[in-house]
Coordinates of C-alpha atoms and ligand atoms in Angstrom, one line a residue:
X1 CA -39.4 23.3 -38.5
X2 CA -37.7 25.3 -41.2
X3 CA -34.0 25.1 -42.2
X4 CA -33.7 28.8 -41.6
X5 CA -34.8 28.4 -38.1
X6 CA -31.9 26.0 -37.4
X7 CA -29.3 28.0 -39.3
X8 CA -30.1 31.6 -38.9
X9 CA -30.1 32.2 -35.2
X10 CA -27.6 34.9 -34.4
X11 CA -26.2 36.0 -31.0
X12 CA -28.6 38.9 -30.3
X13 CA -27.1 41.9 -28.8
X14 CA -23.5 40.8 -28.8
X15 CA -23.4 41.2 -32.6
X16 CA -22.4 44.8 -32.4
X17 CA -19.5 44.1 -30.2
X18 CA -18.4 41.3 -32.4
X19 CA -18.5 43.6 -35.3
X20 CA -15.6 45.6 -33.8
X21 CA -13.6 42.5 -33.4
X22 CA -14.2 41.6 -37.0
X23 CA -13.0 45.0 -38.2
X24 CA -9.8 44.5 -36.3
X25 CA -9.2 41.0 -37.6
X26 CA -10.3 41.6 -41.2
X27 CA -6.8 42.0 -42.3
X28 CA -6.0 38.5 -41.0
X29 CA -9.0 37.0 -42.6
X30 CA -8.4 38.4 -46.1
X31 CA -5.1 36.7 -46.1
X32 CA -6.8 33.5 -47.0
X33 CA -10.3 34.1 -47.8
X34 CA -11.5 36.1 -50.7
X35 CA -14.9 37.4 -50.3
X36 CA -16.3 38.4 -53.6
X37 CA -19.9 39.6 -53.3
X38 CA -21.5 39.7 -56.7
X39 CA -24.8 41.1 -57.6
X40 CA -27.9 39.9 -55.8
X41 CA -28.2 38.2 -52.4
X42 CA -28.2 34.7 -53.9
X43 CA -25.0 35.2 -55.9
X44 CA -22.6 35.5 -53.0
X45 CA -19.6 33.4 -53.6
X46 CA -16.5 33.0 -51.6
X47 CA -13.4 31.0 -52.1
X48 CA -11.2 29.3 -49.5
X49 CA -7.6 29.5 -50.8
X50 CA -4.6 27.8 -49.5
X51 CA -2.1 25.0 -50.2
X52 CA -2.8 22.3 -52.7
X53 CA -4.0 20.0 -49.9
X54 CA -6.7 22.5 -48.9
X55 CA -10.3 22.0 -50.0
X56 CA -10.5 24.6 -52.6
X57 CA -14.3 24.7 -52.3
X58 CA -16.0 27.5 -54.0
X59 CA -19.2 28.2 -52.1
X60 CA -22.0 29.3 -54.3
X61 CA -24.5 30.6 -51.9
X62 CA -27.4 30.1 -54.4
X63 CA -27.0 26.3 -54.0
X64 CA -28.8 24.2 -51.4
X65 CA -27.2 21.1 -49.8
X66 CA -28.8 18.6 -52.2
X67 CA -27.1 20.4 -55.1
X68 CA -23.7 19.9 -53.5
X69 CA -22.0 16.5 -53.8
X70 CA -20.5 15.2 -50.5
X71 CA -16.8 14.9 -50.2
X72 CA -15.1 11.8 -51.5
X73 CA -12.9 9.8 -49.2
X74 CA -9.2 10.4 -49.3
X75 CA -6.2 8.2 -48.8
X76 CA -4.4 8.7 -45.6
X77 CA -0.7 9.2 -46.0
X78 CA 0.4 9.0 -42.4
X79 CA 0.2 5.9 -40.2
X80 CA -2.3 6.2 -37.4
X81 CA -1.4 6.6 -33.7
X82 CA -2.9 5.1 -30.6
X83 CA -5.8 7.0 -29.0
X84 CA -5.4 8.5 -25.6
X85 CA -6.4 6.5 -22.6
X86 CA -9.7 8.4 -22.1
X87 CA -11.1 6.8 -25.3
X88 CA -11.7 3.7 -23.2
X89 CA -14.7 5.5 -21.7
X90 CA -16.5 5.2 -25.1
X91 CA -16.8 1.5 -24.3
X92 CA -18.1 2.3 -20.8
X93 CA -20.7 4.8 -22.1
X94 CA -22.1 2.3 -24.6
X95 CA -22.1 -0.7 -22.2
X96 CA -25.9 -0.6 -21.5
X97 CA -26.6 -1.6 -25.2
X98 CA -23.7 -4.0 -25.6
X99 CA -25.9 -7.1 -25.3
X100 CA -29.1 -6.0 -26.7
X101 CA -28.0 -3.6 -29.4
X102 CA -29.9 -0.4 -30.1
X103 CA -33.3 -0.6 -31.7
X104 CA -35.4 2.0 -33.4
X105 CA -37.8 2.0 -30.5
X106 CA -35.0 2.8 -28.0
X107 CA -33.9 5.8 -30.1
X108 CA -37.4 7.0 -30.6
X109 CA -37.9 6.8 -26.8
X110 CA -35.1 9.4 -26.4
X111 CA -37.0 11.8 -28.7
X112 CA -39.2 13.3 -26.0
X113 CA -36.3 14.7 -24.2
X114 CA -33.9 15.4 -27.1
X115 CA -33.2 18.7 -28.7
X116 CA -32.0 17.2 -32.0
X117 CA -32.2 14.1 -34.1
X118 CA -29.1 13.7 -36.2
X119 CA -29.1 11.3 -39.1
X120 CA -26.1 10.5 -41.4
X121 CA -27.0 8.7 -44.6
X122 CA -24.6 8.2 -47.5
X123 CA -22.2 10.9 -46.3
X124 CA -25.1 13.5 -46.0
X125 CA -26.4 14.8 -42.7
X126 CA -30.1 15.4 -41.8
X127 CA -31.5 17.2 -38.8
X128 CA -34.8 17.2 -37.0
X129 CA -35.1 19.8 -34.3
X130 CA -37.5 19.2 -31.4
X131 CA -37.0 22.2 -29.1
X132 CA -35.0 25.3 -28.6
X133 CA -31.6 25.0 -27.1
X134 CA -29.8 27.8 -25.1
X135 CA -28.0 30.3 -27.3
X136 CA -26.6 28.6 -30.4
X137 CA -25.4 25.3 -28.8
X138 CA -27.4 23.1 -31.1
X139 CA -26.3 24.9 -34.3
X140 CA -22.6 24.8 -33.3
X141 CA -23.0 21.1 -32.4
X142 CA -24.4 20.4 -35.8
X143 CA -21.5 22.4 -37.3
X144 CA -19.0 20.4 -35.4
X145 CA -20.3 17.1 -36.7
X146 CA -20.3 18.5 -40.2
X147 CA -16.6 19.4 -39.7
X148 CA -16.0 15.7 -38.7
X149 CA -17.5 14.8 -42.1
X150 CA -14.9 17.1 -43.8
X151 CA -12.0 15.8 -41.6
X152 CA -12.7 12.1 -42.4
X153 CA -14.6 12.3 -45.7
X154 CA -16.5 9.2 -46.6
X155 CA -15.4 7.4 -43.4
X156 CA -18.5 7.9 -41.2
X157 CA -21.1 5.1 -41.2
X158 CA -24.8 5.7 -41.5
X159 CA -26.3 6.6 -38.2
X160 CA -29.4 7.9 -36.4
X161 CA -29.0 9.5 -32.9
X162 CA -30.7 11.7 -30.4
X163 CA -28.9 14.7 -29.0
X164 CA -29.6 16.6 -25.8
X165 CA -28.2 20.2 -25.7
X166 CA -29.0 21.2 -22.1
X167 CA -26.7 21.3 -19.1
X168 CA -27.5 18.3 -16.8
X169 CA -27.6 14.7 -17.9
X170 CA -31.2 13.5 -18.7
X171 CA -31.1 9.7 -18.7
X172 CA -31.1 8.9 -15.0
X173 CA -29.9 5.5 -13.9
X174 CA -32.6 5.6 -11.3
X175 CA -35.3 5.4 -14.0
X176 CA -33.7 2.6 -15.9
X177 CA -32.4 0.2 -13.3
X178 CA -31.0 -3.0 -14.7
X179 CA -33.6 -4.9 -12.8
X180 CA -36.4 -2.9 -14.4
X181 CA -38.2 -3.6 -17.6
X182 CA -37.3 -0.1 -18.8
X183 CA -33.7 -1.3 -19.2
X184 CA -31.8 -0.7 -21.5
X185 CA -32.2 3.1 -21.4
X186 CA -32.9 5.2 -24.5
X187 CA -29.5 6.2 -25.9
X188 CA -28.9 9.9 -25.7
X189 CA -25.8 11.9 -26.7
X190 CA -25.0 14.8 -24.5
X191 CA -22.1 17.1 -23.5
X192 CA -21.6 15.5 -20.0
X193 CA -22.4 12.7 -17.7
X194 CA -22.3 11.8 -14.0
X195 CA -22.2 8.6 -12.0
X196 CA -26.0 8.5 -11.9
X197 CA -26.7 8.9 -15.6
X198 CA -26.5 6.9 -18.9
X199 CA -25.9 9.9 -21.2
X200 CA -23.4 9.2 -23.9
X201 CA -20.7 11.9 -23.6
X202 CA -19.8 13.9 -26.7
X203 CA -17.6 17.0 -27.2
X204 CA -19.5 20.2 -26.5
X205 CA -19.9 23.2 -28.9
X206 CA -17.0 25.2 -27.4
X207 CA -14.5 23.2 -29.5
X208 CA -15.8 25.2 -32.5
X209 CA -16.0 28.5 -30.5
X210 CA -18.7 30.1 -28.3
X211 CA -19.9 33.0 -30.3
X212 CA -22.0 34.6 -27.5
X213 CA -19.0 34.8 -25.2
X214 CA -16.4 35.6 -27.9
X215 CA -14.5 32.4 -27.1
X216 CA -12.4 31.2 -30.0
X217 CA -12.4 27.7 -31.5
X218 CA -10.3 25.4 -29.3
X219 CA -7.7 24.7 -32.0
X220 CA -6.9 28.5 -32.1
X221 CA -7.3 29.2 -28.4
X222 CA -5.1 26.3 -27.4
X223 CA -2.2 27.9 -29.3
X224 CA -3.0 31.3 -27.7
X225 CA -2.9 29.8 -24.3
X226 CA 0.4 28.0 -24.9
X227 CA 1.9 31.3 -26.0
X228 CA 0.3 33.1 -23.0
X229 CA 2.0 30.6 -20.7
X230 CA 5.4 31.8 -21.9
X231 CA 4.7 35.3 -20.8
X232 CA 5.1 34.8 -17.1
X233 CA 7.2 32.1 -15.5
X234 CA 5.4 30.0 -12.9
X235 CA 7.6 31.3 -10.0
X236 CA 6.8 34.9 -11.0
X237 CA 3.1 34.3 -11.0
X238 CA 0.8 35.6 -8.3
X239 CA 1.3 33.1 -5.4
X240 CA -2.5 32.6 -4.8
X241 CA -5.5 30.9 -6.3
X242 CA -7.6 32.6 -8.9
X243 CA -11.1 32.0 -10.3
X244 CA -13.0 34.1 -12.7
X245 CA -16.5 33.4 -14.0
X246 CA -20.2 33.7 -13.5
X247 CA -20.8 32.8 -9.8
X248 CA -24.6 33.0 -10.1
X249 CA -25.1 29.6 -11.8
X250 CA -24.4 27.2 -9.0
X251 CA -24.1 26.7 -5.3
X252 CA -20.5 25.7 -5.5
X253 CA -19.6 28.9 -7.2
X254 CA -21.8 31.0 -4.9
X255 CA -20.0 29.6 -1.9
X256 CA -16.6 30.0 -3.6
X257 CA -17.2 33.8 -3.5
X258 CA -16.9 33.6 0.3
X259 CA -13.3 32.4 -0.1
X260 CA -12.4 35.7 -1.7
X261 CA -9.9 37.0 0.9
X262 CA -6.2 37.0 1.4
X263 CA -6.6 34.9 4.5
X264 CA -7.8 32.1 2.2
X265 CA -5.0 32.7 -0.4
X266 CA -7.8 33.2 -3.0
X267 CA -9.0 35.8 -5.4
X268 CA -12.5 35.4 -6.9
X269 CA -13.7 37.6 -9.7
X270 CA -17.2 37.7 -11.0
X271 CA -17.6 38.2 -14.7
X272 CA -20.2 40.7 -15.7
X273 CA -21.0 39.5 -19.2
X274 CA -23.0 42.7 -19.9
X275 CA -19.9 44.7 -19.2
X276 CA -17.7 42.4 -21.3
X277 CA -20.0 42.7 -24.3
X278 CA -20.0 46.5 -24.1
X279 CA -16.2 46.6 -23.8
X280 CA -15.3 44.2 -26.4
X281 CA -14.4 41.3 -24.0
X282 CA -11.1 42.9 -23.2
X283 CA -10.9 41.6 -19.6
X284 CA -12.2 38.1 -20.4
X285 CA -9.3 37.2 -22.7
X286 CA -8.5 33.7 -21.6
X287 CA -4.9 33.7 -22.8
X288 CA -4.0 36.7 -20.6
X289 CA -5.5 35.0 -17.5
X290 CA -2.6 32.6 -16.9
X291 CA -1.0 34.9 -14.3
X292 CA -1.5 32.9 -11.1
X293 CA 0.2 29.9 -9.8
X294 CA -3.1 28.3 -8.9
X295 CA -6.4 28.3 -10.8
X296 CA -9.7 27.1 -9.4
X297 CA -12.2 24.9 -11.3
X298 CA -15.7 25.1 -10.0
X299 CA -18.7 23.5 -11.8
X300 CA -21.5 25.6 -13.2
X301 CA -25.0 24.1 -13.6
X302 CA -23.2 20.9 -14.7
X303 CA -19.7 20.4 -16.3
X304 CA -18.1 23.7 -17.4
X305 CA -16.4 24.3 -20.7
X306 CA -13.8 26.3 -18.8
X307 CA -12.0 23.2 -17.5
X308 CA -9.8 22.9 -20.5
X309 CA -8.9 26.6 -20.4
X310 CA -8.0 26.3 -16.7
X311 CA -5.9 23.2 -17.2
X312 CA -4.1 24.8 -20.1
X313 CA -2.6 27.6 -18.0
X314 CA 0.5 25.7 -16.6
X315 CA -0.9 26.7 -13.2
X316 CA -1.8 24.0 -10.7
X317 CA -5.5 23.5 -11.1
X318 CA -7.5 23.3 -7.9
X319 CA -10.6 21.2 -8.7
X320 CA -13.5 21.4 -6.4
X321 CA -14.8 17.8 -6.4
X322 CA -16.3 17.7 -9.9
X323 CA -19.5 15.7 -10.0
X324 CA -20.0 15.9 -13.8
X325 CA -17.5 14.7 -16.4
X326 CA -16.7 15.8 -19.9
X327 CA -15.5 13.2 -22.5
X328 CA -11.9 13.7 -21.7
X329 CA -11.9 14.4 -17.9
X330 CA -12.4 10.9 -16.5
X331 CA -8.8 9.9 -17.0
X332 CA -7.4 13.0 -15.1
X333 CA -5.8 12.1 -11.8
X334 CA -5.7 14.0 -8.6
X335 CA -2.1 15.0 -7.5
X336 CA -0.9 14.1 -11.0
X337 CA -2.9 16.5 -13.2
X338 CA -4.7 18.6 -10.7
X339 CA -5.1 19.2 -6.9
X340 CA -8.4 18.0 -5.4
X341 CA -10.2 20.5 -3.3
X342 CA -12.6 19.4 -0.5
X343 CA -16.1 20.6 -1.5
X344 CA -17.3 20.5 2.1
X345 CA -14.6 22.9 3.3
X346 CA -13.6 24.8 0.3
X347 CA -11.9 27.9 1.6
X348 CA -9.7 26.0 4.1
X349 CA -8.9 23.4 1.4
X350 CA -7.9 26.1 -1.1
X351 CA -5.8 27.8 1.6
X352 CA -4.0 24.6 2.3
X353 CA -3.4 23.8 -1.4
X354 CA -1.7 27.2 -1.9
X355 CA 0.4 26.8 1.2
X356 CA 1.4 23.4 0.0
X357 CA 2.3 24.6 -3.5
X358 CA 4.3 27.6 -2.3
X359 CA 6.3 25.3 -0.1
X360 CA 6.8 22.6 -2.7
X361 CA 7.1 24.8 -5.8
X362 CA 8.7 22.1 -8.0
X363 CA 5.9 19.6 -7.3
X364 CA 3.2 22.1 -7.8
X365 CA 4.7 23.3 -11.0
X366 CA 4.9 19.7 -12.2
X367 CA 1.2 19.1 -11.5
X368 CA 0.4 22.3 -13.5
X369 CA 2.6 21.3 -16.4
X370 CA 1.1 17.8 -16.5
X371 CA -2.4 19.2 -16.6
X372 CA -1.5 21.5 -19.5
X373 CA 0.3 18.8 -21.3
X374 CA -2.8 16.6 -21.0
X375 CA -5.1 19.2 -22.7
X376 CA -2.4 20.4 -25.2
X377 CA -1.5 17.0 -26.4
X378 CA -4.3 14.6 -25.7
X379 CA -7.0 17.1 -26.4
X380 CA -5.7 18.4 -29.7
X381 CA -8.4 18.8 -32.3
X382 CA -7.3 15.7 -34.2
X383 CA -8.2 13.7 -31.0
X384 CA -11.5 15.6 -30.6
X385 CA -12.5 14.5 -34.1
X386 CA -11.1 11.0 -33.4
X387 CA -13.2 10.7 -30.3
X388 CA -16.3 11.8 -32.2
X389 CA -15.5 9.4 -35.0
X390 CA -15.0 6.4 -32.7
X391 CA -18.0 7.3 -30.4
X392 CA -20.3 7.5 -33.5
X393 CA -18.8 4.5 -35.2
X394 CA -19.1 2.3 -32.1
X395 CA -22.6 3.5 -31.6
X396 CA -23.6 2.8 -35.2
X397 CA -22.1 -0.8 -34.8
X398 CA -24.8 -1.3 -32.2
X399 CA -27.7 -0.2 -34.3
X400 CA -30.1 -3.0 -35.1
X401 CA -31.8 -1.2 -38.0
X402 CA -30.8 0.6 -41.1
X403 CA -31.2 4.3 -40.5
X404 CA -33.5 6.2 -42.9
X405 CA -34.1 9.9 -43.3
X406 CA -37.1 10.6 -41.1
X407 CA -40.0 12.7 -42.3
X408 CA -39.5 16.4 -41.7
X409 CA -35.7 16.1 -41.5
X410 CA -33.7 18.9 -43.2
X411 CA -30.4 18.3 -44.9
X412 CA -27.5 20.4 -43.5
X413 CA -24.1 21.0 -45.0
X414 CA -21.1 23.2 -44.2
X415 CA -21.5 25.4 -47.3
X416 CA -25.0 26.6 -46.6
X417 CA -24.2 27.0 -42.9
X418 CA -21.5 29.4 -43.8
X419 CA -23.7 31.2 -46.3
X420 CA -26.6 31.5 -43.9
X421 CA -24.8 33.8 -41.4
X422 CA -23.1 37.1 -41.4
X423 CA -20.5 39.0 -39.5
X424 CA -18.8 37.4 -36.5
X425 CA -20.8 34.2 -36.9
X426 CA -19.5 33.8 -40.4
X427 CA -15.9 34.5 -39.2
X428 CA -16.2 31.9 -36.5
X429 CA -17.5 29.3 -38.9
X430 CA -14.8 30.0 -41.4
X431 CA -12.2 30.0 -38.6
X432 CA -13.4 26.6 -37.2
X433 CA -14.0 25.0 -40.6
X434 CA -11.9 21.9 -41.4
X435 CA -9.7 23.1 -44.3
X436 CA -8.0 19.8 -45.2
X437 CA -9.0 16.1 -44.7
X438 CA -6.9 14.4 -42.0
X439 CA -3.4 13.2 -43.0
X440 CA -3.8 10.0 -41.0
X441 CA -6.6 7.6 -40.2
X442 CA -8.4 7.9 -36.9
X443 CA -6.3 6.8 -34.0
X444 CA -6.4 3.1 -32.9
X445 CA -9.1 2.5 -30.2
X446 CA -7.9 1.1 -26.9
X447 CA -9.8 -2.0 -25.7
X448 CA -12.3 -1.7 -23.0
X449 CA -11.4 -1.8 -19.3
X450 CA -11.4 -5.3 -17.7
X451 CA -13.8 -4.9 -14.7
X452 CA -10.9 -5.3 -12.2
X453 CA -8.8 -2.8 -14.1
X454 CA -11.6 -0.2 -13.9
X455 CA -12.1 -0.9 -10.3
X456 CA -8.4 -0.4 -9.6
X457 CA -8.3 2.8 -11.6
X458 CA -11.2 4.3 -9.6
X459 CA -9.7 3.1 -6.3
X460 CA -6.4 4.6 -7.2
X461 CA -8.1 7.9 -7.9
X462 CA -9.9 7.8 -4.6
X463 CA -6.6 6.9 -2.8
X464 CA -4.8 9.8 -4.3
X465 CA -7.6 12.2 -3.1
X466 CA -7.6 10.6 0.3
X467 CA -3.8 11.3 0.7
X468 CA -4.5 15.0 0.2
X469 CA -7.4 14.9 2.7
X470 CA -5.1 13.2 5.2
X471 CA -2.5 15.9 4.8
X472 CA -5.1 18.6 5.2
X473 CA -6.5 17.1 8.4
X474 CA -3.1 16.9 10.0
X475 CA -2.2 20.3 8.5
X476 CA 1.1 18.8 7.6
X477 CA 2.6 20.4 4.5
X478 CA 4.1 17.0 3.4
X479 CA 4.3 15.6 -0.1
X480 CA 1.8 13.0 -1.1
X481 CA 3.6 10.0 -2.6
X482 CA 2.0 10.7 -6.0
X483 CA 2.6 7.1 -7.2
X484 CA 0.6 5.8 -10.1
Ligands
LIG1 C1 -32.6 22.7 -54.2 O1 -32.5 23.4 -55.3 C2 -33.0 22.8 -56.5 C3 -32.7 23.7 -57.7 O2 -31.4 24.2 -57.7 C4 -34.4 22.5 -56.3 O3 -34.9 21.7 -57.5 C5 -34.7 21.7 -55.1 O4 -36.0 21.5 -54.8 C6 -34.0 22.3 -53.9 N1 -34.1 21.4 -52.7 C7 -34.5 21.9 -51.6 C8 -34.5 20.8 -50.5 O5 -34.9 23.0 -51.3
LIG2 C1 -16.5 12.5 -56.0 O1 -16.1 11.6 -57.0 C2 -17.1 11.6 -58.1 C3 -16.7 10.4 -59.0 O2 -15.3 10.4 -59.2 C4 -17.2 12.9 -58.8 O3 -18.1 12.9 -59.8 C5 -17.5 14.0 -57.7 O4 -17.5 15.3 -58.2 C6 -16.6 13.9 -56.5 N1 -17.1 14.8 -55.5 C7 -16.3 15.8 -55.0 C8 -17.0 16.6 -53.9 O5 -15.2 16.0 -55.4
LIG3 C1 -39.0 1.1 -13.2 O1 -38.9 2.3 -14.0 C2 -39.9 3.2 -13.9 C3 -39.6 4.3 -14.8 O2 -39.4 3.9 -16.1 C4 -40.1 3.7 -12.5 O3 -41.3 4.5 -12.5 C5 -40.3 2.5 -11.6 O4 -40.4 2.9 -10.3 C6 -39.2 1.5 -11.8 N1 -39.4 0.3 -11.0 C7 -38.5 -0.2 -10.2 C8 -38.9 -1.5 -9.5 O5 -37.4 0.3 -10.1
LIG4 C1 -13.0 39.9 -4.3 O1 -12.1 40.8 -3.6 C2 -11.6 41.8 -4.5 C3 -10.6 42.6 -3.6 O2 -11.1 42.9 -2.4 C4 -12.7 42.6 -5.1 O3 -12.2 43.6 -5.9 C5 -13.7 41.7 -5.8 O4 -14.8 42.4 -6.3 C6 -14.1 40.6 -4.9 N1 -14.9 39.6 -5.7 C7 -16.2 39.3 -5.4 C8 -16.8 38.3 -6.3 O5 -16.8 39.8 -4.5
LIG5 C1 -5.8 2.1 -2.0 O1 -5.4 2.2 -0.7 C2 -5.6 1.0 0.1 C3 -5.4 1.3 1.5 O2 -4.2 2.0 1.7 C4 -4.7 -0.1 -0.5 O3 -4.9 -1.3 0.2 C5 -5.0 -0.3 -2.0 O4 -4.1 -1.2 -2.5 C6 -4.9 1.0 -2.7 N1 -5.5 0.8 -4.1 C7 -4.8 1.1 -5.2 C8 -5.5 0.8 -6.5 O5 -3.8 1.8 -5.2

């Protein structure tokens, strides 16, 4: 496996469309990046400029990672804050190894299904790649962890982990039952989990942008969405439920298309990515999609990165029973942050939700606002990095061995990853690059749930959903008590 193989993969045919986008935004980029291309391909240098706090790294593209010294740790000026509630799930995800710890054998066992092996040693990061991932997920995931190293320089412990870049969770509880000699399971980091898997949930690539779909890094898009929300007041928004996406990828979405009629108060739009690529993604602009009072969330093959974009709209989110969870979604509550839709009777359930909301506009608006506030505040990039930091640190505390750089591993670093790409990919990397170390330390981790506390939490979640089902059945447009 060559370094170039990991780093040089570009988004095929969409490159041309991206090029147009770049031309338009070049003025904005040149404000703070000075691209000076000198003679010869190995002499490319560019400078990131900014305030005195900014890393004023000059990237000399003729250097390889081993020539570049890793960043030194910095003092944090600000006191640290408490982590959001959803960080408690880090403890839950790592529970299977709490007693035994994590041995080298357990990690190696995950290898056969992993896409990547990621090793951090003395502030440097090394990669082994075992198989191809879809599009550039693996590369962007590596990029994200490298940005964590810039955000908290010198703070990450040495570690050795396996990463799975597919859609569905891979470590099934069924195969590693507690009673079975196969327990504990091989530890595997992945973008999502469900109730029947042991995958350790970790932020997906979309937080650093999705180049193939022209989706911006979350830190930037989050601001666009917040601004977009100001454009149309909730009460002036279309009074029905809206969904837009690729309906071909799952049964839930396929069935959702059948609810596309005014009698169900829903409007469903298929995205034709081929068309979007040809037309510069003009109709897929997420920040201009906050024009409906209700937005539907439907899972794709597994979790969908769209959940945060939907929640951020200030519209009441109608969630069709999600089966998979993302790292931040397990603390979301029905009737508080979103409205639960009955998967078994989707169209009717959506129709009811819209009727309910149009009758109780204040309550519906509140649910929409709380959902947006959750992703705007609790899912700011600082907390995304904090989650990664704590998840990796807690994981490394469980390691029973001292990680070493495995044979065949290649060192990766931000500098060469920027140098190795061109065009829109380069813009995206520069846009999503951490420009300053964090002002404060990582947030303070909450303690783990007491078993009874976790049970209560799950029961409350179920109770809240049940209240809505009861209203639906009686077709009463009453108000659920919404007590927590
Ligand atoms: C990095 O470059 C130096 C020379 O600048 C060279 O000696 C070294 O072998 C290179 N390392 C790798 C891993 O390519
Ligand atoms: C880190 O500190 C050492 C010693 O003070 C220095 O030699 C090195 O250049 C520093 N590294 C960076 C990236 O600033
Ligand atoms: C134990 O796990 C293996 C897979 O590792 C599975 O094939 C077997 O059926 C399990 N046995 C029991 C008793 O669950
Ligand atoms: C939903 O209905 C609208 C209006 O009739 C139509 O334009 C659109 O193509 C339909 N969507 C799907 C996915 O069939
Ligand atoms: C859930 O509802 C049941 C039945 O109404 C009630 O007894 C229980 O206390 C509720 N649990 C929580 C955690 O609210």
